[in-house]
mmCIF file of C-alpha atoms and ligand atoms in Angstrom:
data_model
loop_
_atom_site.group_PDB
_atom_site.id
_atom_site.type_symbol
_atom_site.label_atom_id
_atom_site.label_comp_id
_atom_site.label_asym_id
_atom_site.label_seq_id
_atom_site.Cartn_x
_atom_site.Cartn_y
_atom_site.Cartn_z
ATOM 1 C CA MET K 279 140.954 -31.631 -106.767
ATOM 2 C CA SER K 280 138.641 -34.705 -107.980
ATOM 3 C CA THR K 281 135.812 -33.156 -107.235
ATOM 4 C CA LEU K 282 134.177 -34.720 -110.817
ATOM 5 C CA GLN K 283 135.641 -37.815 -110.327
ATOM 6 C CA ASN K 284 133.320 -40.478 -113.329
ATOM 7 C CA LYS K 285 131.122 -38.105 -113.861
ATOM 8 C CA VAL K 286 129.752 -37.381 -117.011
ATOM 9 C CA ALA K 287 129.318 -33.936 -117.956
ATOM 10 C CA VAL K 288 127.899 -32.150 -120.910
ATOM 11 C CA VAL K 289 129.055 -28.835 -122.266
ATOM 12 C CA THR K 290 127.349 -26.938 -125.062
ATOM 13 C CA GLY K 291 129.409 -25.019 -126.714
ATOM 14 C CA GLY K 292 131.799 -26.619 -125.281
ATOM 15 C CA ASN K 293 134.879 -25.400 -128.570
ATOM 16 C CA SER K 294 135.601 -22.382 -127.639
ATOM 17 C CA GLY K 295 135.195 -19.384 -124.434
ATOM 18 C CA ILE K 296 133.371 -20.248 -121.624
ATOM 19 C CA GLY K 297 132.774 -23.528 -122.680
ATOM 20 C CA TYR K 298 135.857 -24.805 -123.680
ATOM 21 C CA ALA K 299 137.251 -23.606 -120.450
ATOM 22 C CA ALA K 300 134.468 -24.933 -118.547
ATOM 23 C CA ALA K 301 135.395 -28.484 -120.076
ATOM 24 C CA GLU K 302 138.742 -27.958 -118.966
ATOM 25 C CA GLU K 303 138.132 -27.335 -115.489
ATOM 26 C CA PHE K 304 135.710 -30.602 -115.579
ATOM 27 C CA ILE K 305 138.277 -32.202 -116.467
ATOM 28 C CA ALA K 306 140.783 -31.283 -114.662
ATOM 29 C CA ARG K 307 138.904 -32.384 -111.431
ATOM 30 C CA GLY K 308 138.004 -35.971 -113.292
ATOM 31 C CA ALA K 309 134.913 -35.903 -115.416
ATOM 32 C CA LYS K 310 134.935 -37.298 -118.539
ATOM 33 C CA VAL K 311 133.733 -34.399 -121.110
ATOM 34 C CA VAL K 312 131.120 -34.070 -124.005
ATOM 35 C CA ILE K 313 131.492 -30.867 -125.912
ATOM 36 C CA THR K 314 128.722 -29.827 -128.187
ATOM 37 C CA GLY K 315 129.167 -27.559 -131.276
ATOM 38 C CA ARG K 316 127.403 -26.709 -134.239
ATOM 39 C CA ASN K 317 130.596 -27.160 -136.488
ATOM 40 C CA ARG K 318 132.230 -30.324 -136.783
ATOM 41 C CA GLN K 319 135.644 -29.521 -137.322
ATOM 42 C CA ALA K 320 135.858 -27.081 -134.820
ATOM 43 C CA VAL K 321 134.196 -29.420 -132.305
ATOM 44 C CA GLU K 322 136.573 -32.296 -133.172
ATOM 45 C CA ALA K 323 140.053 -30.082 -133.252
ATOM 46 C CA ALA K 324 138.416 -28.874 -129.817
ATOM 47 C CA ALA K 325 138.081 -32.434 -128.385
ATOM 48 C CA THR K 326 141.000 -33.806 -129.726
ATOM 49 C CA GLU K 327 142.988 -30.428 -128.019
ATOM 50 C CA LEU K 328 141.273 -31.059 -124.320
ATOM 51 C CA GLY K 329 142.122 -35.288 -125.006
ATOM 52 C CA SER K 330 141.422 -37.234 -121.535
ATOM 53 C CA GLY K 331 139.042 -38.978 -124.074
ATOM 54 C CA THR K 332 136.765 -35.415 -124.607
ATOM 55 C CA LEU K 333 133.922 -37.014 -126.936
ATOM 56 C CA GLY K 334 132.798 -33.680 -129.221
ATOM 57 C CA ILE K 335 129.511 -34.208 -130.388
ATOM 58 C CA THR K 336 128.162 -31.752 -133.670
ATOM 59 C CA ALA K 337 124.794 -30.130 -132.359
ATOM 60 C CA ASN K 338 122.943 -27.331 -133.099
ATOM 61 C CA GLN K 339 121.343 -25.946 -129.823
ATOM 62 C CA ALA K 340 118.777 -24.365 -131.731
ATOM 63 C CA SER K 341 117.450 -27.687 -133.602
ATOM 64 C CA ILE K 342 115.178 -29.922 -131.216
ATOM 65 C CA THR K 343 116.362 -32.682 -134.198
ATOM 66 C CA ASP K 344 120.065 -32.433 -132.947
ATOM 67 C CA SER K 345 119.255 -32.363 -129.567
ATOM 68 C CA VAL K 346 117.012 -35.285 -129.709
ATOM 69 C CA GLN K 347 120.597 -36.953 -131.630
ATOM 70 C CA LEU K 348 122.462 -35.177 -128.825
ATOM 71 C CA ALA K 349 119.975 -36.875 -126.480
ATOM 72 C CA ASN K 350 120.517 -40.697 -127.755
ATOM 73 C CA GLU K 351 124.260 -40.740 -128.376
ATOM 74 C CA LEU K 352 124.679 -39.912 -125.259
ATOM 75 C CA LYS K 353 121.990 -42.367 -124.311
ATOM 76 C CA THR K 354 123.919 -45.482 -126.199
ATOM 77 C CA THR K 355 127.735 -44.017 -124.957
ATOM 78 C CA PHE K 356 126.859 -43.334 -121.444
ATOM 79 C CA GLY K 357 123.540 -44.283 -119.915
ATOM 80 C CA GLN K 358 123.358 -41.253 -118.228
ATOM 81 C CA ILE K 359 125.012 -38.238 -117.365
ATOM 82 C CA ASP K 360 125.756 -36.460 -114.128
ATOM 83 C CA VAL K 361 126.114 -32.510 -115.415
ATOM 84 C CA LEU K 362 124.803 -30.269 -118.091
ATOM 85 C CA PHE K 363 126.043 -27.536 -118.725
ATOM 86 C CA VAL K 364 123.686 -25.064 -121.430
ATOM 87 C CA ASN K 365 126.382 -22.570 -122.520
ATOM 88 C CA ALA K 366 126.021 -22.661 -126.130
ATOM 89 C CA GLY K 367 124.864 -18.716 -126.954
ATOM 90 C CA ILE K 368 125.560 -16.134 -129.393
ATOM 91 C CA GLY K 369 125.597 -12.519 -129.380
ATOM 92 C CA SER K 370 124.020 -9.913 -131.315
ATOM 93 C CA PHE K 371 123.489 -6.542 -130.628
ATOM 94 C CA LEU K 372 121.487 -4.008 -132.645
ATOM 95 C CA PRO K 373 119.480 -0.536 -131.689
ATOM 96 C CA VAL K 374 115.638 -2.062 -131.582
ATOM 97 C CA GLU K 375 114.809 0.264 -134.043
ATOM 98 C CA GLN K 376 117.214 -2.217 -136.926
ATOM 99 C CA VAL K 377 116.448 -5.236 -134.984
ATOM 100 C CA THR K 378 114.915 -8.274 -137.977
ATOM 101 C CA GLU K 379 112.863 -11.426 -136.955
ATOM 102 C CA ASP K 380 115.430 -13.073 -138.334
ATOM 103 C CA GLN K 381 117.679 -11.812 -135.662
ATOM 104 C CA PHE K 382 115.294 -11.726 -133.446
ATOM 105 C CA ASP K 383 114.990 -15.721 -134.409
ATOM 106 C CA GLU K 384 118.456 -16.593 -134.519
ATOM 107 C CA THR K 385 118.983 -15.391 -130.900
ATOM 108 C CA MET K 386 116.142 -16.757 -129.301
ATOM 109 C CA ASN K 387 116.305 -20.001 -130.894
ATOM 110 C CA VAL K 388 120.005 -20.841 -130.456
ATOM 111 C CA ASN K 389 119.766 -18.775 -126.410
ATOM 112 C CA PHE K 390 116.612 -19.645 -125.400
ATOM 113 C CA LYS K 391 114.218 -22.154 -126.842
ATOM 114 C CA GLY K 392 117.442 -24.138 -127.877
ATOM 115 C CA ALA K 393 118.342 -24.107 -124.578
ATOM 116 C CA PHE K 394 115.163 -25.439 -123.194
ATOM 117 C CA PHE K 395 114.758 -28.119 -125.251
ATOM 118 C CA THR K 396 118.085 -29.608 -124.280
ATOM 119 C CA VAL K 397 117.238 -29.415 -120.917
ATOM 120 C CA GLN K 398 114.151 -31.440 -121.941
ATOM 121 C CA LYS K 399 115.764 -33.569 -124.224
ATOM 122 C CA LEU K 400 118.879 -33.999 -121.697
ATOM 123 C CA LEU K 401 116.541 -34.326 -119.077
ATOM 124 C CA PRO K 402 114.965 -38.458 -118.487
ATOM 125 C CA LEU K 403 119.351 -39.250 -118.886
ATOM 126 C CA ILE K 404 120.292 -36.834 -116.244
ATOM 127 C CA ALA K 405 120.802 -39.220 -112.648
ATOM 128 C CA ASP K 406 119.430 -38.319 -109.760
ATOM 129 C CA GLY K 407 121.422 -36.454 -107.702
ATOM 130 C CA GLY K 408 122.596 -34.631 -111.258
ATOM 131 C CA SER K 409 123.872 -30.525 -111.822
ATOM 132 C CA ILE K 410 122.516 -28.282 -114.867
ATOM 133 C CA ILE K 411 123.692 -24.812 -115.183
ATOM 134 C CA LEU K 412 122.561 -22.816 -116.953
ATOM 135 C CA LEU K 413 124.588 -19.633 -118.951
ATOM 136 C CA SER K 414 123.147 -16.626 -118.910
ATOM 137 C CA SER K 415 124.649 -12.623 -118.364
ATOM 138 C CA VAL K 416 124.174 -9.839 -116.016
ATOM 139 C CA ASN K 417 122.313 -8.810 -119.094
ATOM 140 C CA ALA K 418 119.467 -10.288 -118.299
ATOM 141 C CA PHE K 419 118.826 -7.769 -115.023
ATOM 142 C CA THR K 420 120.444 -4.944 -117.269
ATOM 143 C CA GLY K 421 119.332 -2.413 -119.859
ATOM 144 C CA MET K 422 122.171 -2.388 -122.104
ATOM 145 C CA PRO K 423 121.417 0.135 -124.984
ATOM 146 C CA GLY K 424 121.538 -2.717 -127.924
ATOM 147 C CA ALA K 425 120.966 -5.303 -126.179
ATOM 148 C CA SER K 426 117.451 -5.554 -126.571
ATOM 149 C CA VAL K 427 116.952 -9.119 -127.507
ATOM 150 C CA TYR K 428 120.177 -11.015 -126.065
ATOM 151 C CA SER K 429 119.235 -9.795 -122.969
ATOM 152 C CA ALA K 430 115.216 -10.996 -123.068
ATOM 153 C CA SER K 431 117.035 -14.178 -124.417
ATOM 154 C CA LYS K 432 119.293 -14.132 -121.318
ATOM 155 C CA ALA K 433 116.614 -13.117 -118.780
ATOM 156 C CA ALA K 434 113.804 -16.243 -119.809
ATOM 157 C CA LEU K 435 117.041 -18.629 -119.339
ATOM 158 C CA ASN K 436 117.463 -17.178 -115.621
ATOM 159 C CA SER K 437 113.420 -17.761 -115.494
ATOM 160 C CA LEU K 438 113.568 -20.995 -116.602
ATOM 161 C CA GLY K 439 116.129 -21.823 -113.876
ATOM 162 C CA ARG K 440 114.265 -20.537 -110.689
ATOM 163 C CA THR K 441 111.320 -23.052 -112.306
ATOM 164 C CA LEU K 442 113.121 -26.102 -113.032
ATOM 165 C CA SER K 443 114.998 -26.151 -109.483
ATOM 166 C CA ARG K 444 111.312 -26.389 -108.173
ATOM 167 C CA GLU K 445 110.411 -29.301 -110.951
ATOM 168 C CA LEU K 446 113.460 -30.989 -110.573
ATOM 169 C CA ALA K 447 114.105 -30.992 -106.956
ATOM 170 C CA SER K 448 112.838 -34.131 -105.922
ATOM 171 C CA ARG K 449 115.237 -36.119 -108.804
ATOM 172 C CA ASN K 450 117.459 -34.127 -106.288
ATOM 173 C CA ILE K 451 118.914 -32.583 -109.599
ATOM 174 C CA ARG K 452 120.125 -29.087 -108.660
ATOM 175 C CA VAL K 453 119.318 -26.394 -111.207
ATOM 176 C CA ASN K 454 121.550 -22.818 -111.006
ATOM 177 C CA VAL K 455 121.966 -20.110 -113.550
ATOM 178 C CA VAL K 456 125.870 -17.578 -113.677
ATOM 179 C CA ASN K 457 125.614 -14.759 -114.906
ATOM 180 C CA PRO K 458 129.555 -13.170 -116.321
ATOM 181 C CA GLY K 459 129.857 -10.043 -116.922
ATOM 182 C CA PRO K 460 132.256 -8.935 -119.563
ATOM 183 C CA ILE K 461 134.568 -11.431 -120.427
ATOM 184 C CA LYS K 462 137.291 -12.529 -122.410
ATOM 185 C CA THR K 463 135.946 -14.683 -125.342
ATOM 186 C CA PRO K 464 135.527 -14.231 -129.473
ATOM 187 C CA ILE K 465 131.970 -13.792 -129.259
ATOM 188 C CA LEU K 466 132.143 -9.936 -129.596
ATOM 189 C CA ALA K 467 133.708 -10.908 -133.387
ATOM 190 C CA LYS K 468 131.065 -13.518 -133.731
ATOM 191 C CA ALA K 469 129.005 -10.803 -133.257
ATOM 192 C CA GLY K 470 130.532 -8.896 -135.785
ATOM 193 C CA MET K 471 132.816 -6.112 -134.036
ATOM 194 C CA ASP K 472 136.128 -5.426 -135.214
ATOM 195 C CA GLU K 473 139.067 -4.916 -133.111
ATOM 196 C CA ASP K 474 139.178 -1.212 -132.952
ATOM 197 C CA ASN K 475 135.508 -1.819 -131.479
ATOM 198 C CA ILE K 476 135.995 -4.533 -129.348
ATOM 199 C CA ALA K 477 138.770 -2.644 -127.643
ATOM 200 C CA ALA K 478 137.080 0.163 -127.051
ATOM 201 C CA PHE K 479 133.740 -1.761 -125.970
ATOM 202 C CA ARG K 480 136.147 -3.643 -123.079
ATOM 203 C CA LYS K 481 138.186 -0.074 -122.086
ATOM 204 C CA LYS K 482 134.398 1.689 -121.699
ATOM 205 C CA PHE K 483 133.557 -1.622 -119.618
ATOM 206 C CA ALA K 484 136.998 -1.587 -117.226
ATOM 207 C CA GLU K 485 135.990 1.975 -116.323
ATOM 208 C CA ARG K 486 132.857 0.520 -114.631
ATOM 209 C CA ILE K 487 133.994 -2.199 -112.610
ATOM 210 C CA PRO K 488 135.165 -1.274 -109.476
ATOM 211 C CA LEU K 489 138.090 -4.349 -110.582
ATOM 212 C CA SER K 490 138.828 -2.610 -113.540
ATOM 213 C CA ARG K 491 139.081 -5.846 -115.848
ATOM 214 C CA ALA K 492 137.293 -8.140 -118.065
ATOM 215 C CA GLY K 493 136.800 -11.906 -116.872
ATOM 216 C CA GLU K 494 138.967 -14.981 -117.791
ATOM 217 C CA SER K 495 136.687 -17.832 -119.319
ATOM 218 C CA ALA K 496 138.837 -19.994 -116.898
ATOM 219 C CA GLU K 497 137.435 -17.724 -113.762
ATOM 220 C CA VAL K 498 133.905 -18.818 -115.161
ATOM 221 C CA ALA K 499 134.713 -21.765 -115.208
ATOM 222 C CA LYS K 500 135.714 -22.457 -111.757
ATOM 223 C CA LEU K 501 132.279 -20.997 -110.751
ATOM 224 C CA VAL K 502 130.213 -23.309 -112.839
ATOM 225 C CA ALA K 503 133.221 -26.620 -111.960
ATOM 226 C CA PHE K 504 131.733 -25.616 -108.468
ATOM 227 C CA LEU K 505 127.962 -26.094 -109.463
ATOM 228 C CA ALA K 506 127.821 -28.606 -111.162
ATOM 229 C CA SER K 507 129.823 -30.529 -107.937
ATOM 230 C CA SER K 508 128.798 -31.994 -104.317
ATOM 231 C CA ASP K 509 130.686 -29.293 -103.033
ATOM 232 C CA ALA K 510 127.364 -27.077 -104.134
ATOM 233 C CA SER K 511 124.688 -29.865 -102.748
ATOM 234 C CA PHE K 512 122.858 -27.336 -101.084
ATOM 235 C CA ILE K 513 122.471 -24.954 -103.831
ATOM 236 C CA THR K 514 119.645 -24.890 -106.308
ATOM 237 C CA GLY K 515 117.573 -22.106 -108.124
ATOM 238 C CA ALA K 516 119.973 -19.981 -107.102
ATOM 239 C CA GLU K 517 122.485 -17.480 -109.721
ATOM 240 C CA TYR K 518 125.749 -16.105 -109.683
ATOM 241 C CA ASN K 519 126.871 -12.714 -111.294
ATOM 242 C CA ILE K 520 130.753 -13.373 -111.783
ATOM 243 C CA ASP K 521 131.591 -9.517 -112.848
ATOM 244 C CA GLY K 522 134.417 -8.084 -111.487
ATOM 245 C CA GLY K 523 131.352 -5.724 -109.238
ATOM 246 C CA LEU K 524 130.192 -4.168 -112.425
ATOM 247 C CA THR K 525 126.256 -5.106 -111.750
ATOM 248 C CA ILE K 526 126.180 -3.490 -108.188
ATOM 249 C CA HIS K 527 128.466 -0.702 -108.413
ATOM 250 C CA GLU K 528 125.774 -0.038 -111.560
ATOM 251 C CA LEU K 529 122.854 -0.471 -109.119
ATOM 252 C CA VAL K 530 124.676 1.894 -106.662
ATOM 253 C CA GLY K 531 126.981 4.184 -108.787
HETATM 254 P P1 LIG Z 651 132.256 -18.178 -127.830
HETATM 255 O O1 LIG Z 651 131.600 -17.227 -128.899
HETATM 256 O O2 LIG Z 651 133.933 -18.161 -127.145
HETATM 257 O O3 LIG Z 651 131.426 -19.534 -127.441
HETATM 258 C C1 LIG Z 651 130.325 -19.869 -127.781
HETATM 259 C C2 LIG Z 651 129.845 -21.284 -128.490
HETATM 260 O O4 LIG Z 651 128.092 -21.473 -128.342
HETATM 261 C C3 LIG Z 651 131.135 -21.245 -128.952
HETATM 262 O O5 LIG Z 651 131.237 -23.011 -129.003
HETATM 263 C C4 LIG Z 651 129.594 -22.073 -129.843
HETATM 264 O O6 LIG Z 651 130.153 -22.763 -130.857
HETATM 265 C C5 LIG Z 651 128.442 -22.032 -129.418
HETATM 266 N N1 LIG Z 651 127.077 -22.113 -130.344
HETATM 267 C C6 LIG Z 651 127.038 -20.995 -130.540
HETATM 268 N N2 LIG Z 651 126.040 -20.840 -131.374
HETATM 269 C C7 LIG Z 651 125.495 -22.388 -131.426
HETATM 270 C C8 LIG Z 651 124.108 -23.168 -131.778
HETATM 271 N N3 LIG Z 651 123.466 -22.779 -132.361
HETATM 272 N N4 LIG Z 651 124.801 -24.577 -131.229
HETATM 273 C C9 LIG Z 651 125.662 -25.262 -130.776
HETATM 274 N N5 LIG Z 651 126.808 -24.404 -129.985
HETATM 275 C C10 LIG Z 651 126.673 -23.056 -130.387
HETATM 276 O O7 LIG Z 651 131.442 -16.675 -126.244
HETATM 277 P P2 LIG Z 651 131.213 -17.365 -124.684
HETATM 278 O O8 LIG Z 651 131.502 -15.788 -124.443
HETATM 279 O O9 LIG Z 651 132.284 -18.115 -124.452
HETATM 280 O O10 LIG Z 651 129.830 -17.514 -124.993
HETATM 281 C C11 LIG Z 651 129.756 -18.685 -124.222
HETATM 282 C C12 LIG Z 651 128.400 -18.040 -123.399
HETATM 283 O O11 LIG Z 651 128.793 -17.332 -122.651
HETATM 284 C C13 LIG Z 651 127.115 -17.344 -124.057
HETATM 285 O O12 LIG Z 651 125.956 -18.196 -124.234
HETATM 286 C C14 LIG Z 651 126.859 -15.943 -123.928
HETATM 287 O O13 LIG Z 651 126.031 -15.649 -124.241
HETATM 288 C C15 LIG Z 651 127.158 -16.098 -122.543
HETATM 289 N N6 LIG Z 651 128.178 -14.918 -121.728
HETATM 290 C C16 LIG Z 651 129.171 -14.567 -122.551
HETATM 291 C C17 LIG Z 651 129.755 -13.320 -122.139
HETATM 292 C C18 LIG Z 651 131.038 -12.366 -122.628
HETATM 293 O O14 LIG Z 651 131.446 -11.355 -122.129
HETATM 294 N N7 LIG Z 651 132.124 -13.283 -122.992
HETATM 295 C C19 LIG Z 651 128.735 -12.753 -121.090
HETATM 296 C C20 LIG Z 651 127.886 -13.008 -120.872
HETATM 297 C C21 LIG Z 651 127.243 -14.039 -121.206
#
């Protein structure tokens, strides 16, 4: 399926989890892919593993300087880009009483402020008719205890997607938001949870998910690749839950 043939697609946080799977899916559909991440070695190793000329660029999404540098490198290498998948994000889960200013700032700086300025700095490079996809979470509109800052950082992205879809419609740039439920990636381990806690967390969720399991990164990647392609040419300002039915189950009990 060559729905992204000769398109240039940028994936922030593309060295792991959902971002890596999206990069794989974009490549399978014919795109030239650029992945970013903070850790140079991890980004370069992932780019090599992805193959097909994938370019790895080290850029911290929380740094506006890095986003400007990323835009410069993309301009020099490609001139313009067609798809921007703003995927990089971190999870940090604490009860409200325990949240520190540093934890608040780090989460907001990567997940929202960084996402915002990544879009702003790369926007001049996005071709008319291009596609922006913002990776949010079902946390954006659920009230999961311990996720106050994370959820707010994601809800801000959903709001941003709605506004951008209006602002960029005149250039036929479509902006959509994807809200995954629990997906099997390293994100919980990176948030400091040990294996037993992760297993217990997944089991608790699986009991509440109508499809009785966590999702796979590749399943999210297929939705993202659809939204990136002209198959989704009349879809903008939309958001998609991809959660095995979790959210609707929570709403109706
Ligand atoms: P992951 O930890 O495997 O991937 C996160 C990616 O973001 C990595 O490539 C990491 O290097 C990158 N990243 C983190 N901080 C960065 C920074 N400051 N600058 C650049 N890159 C940075 O986890 P994942 O689950 O694949 O997460 C991807 C996105 O999906 C995140 O935005 C996350 O909030 C969201 N999400 C995940 C789930 C889930 O259950 N896994 C559910 C809903 C939403």
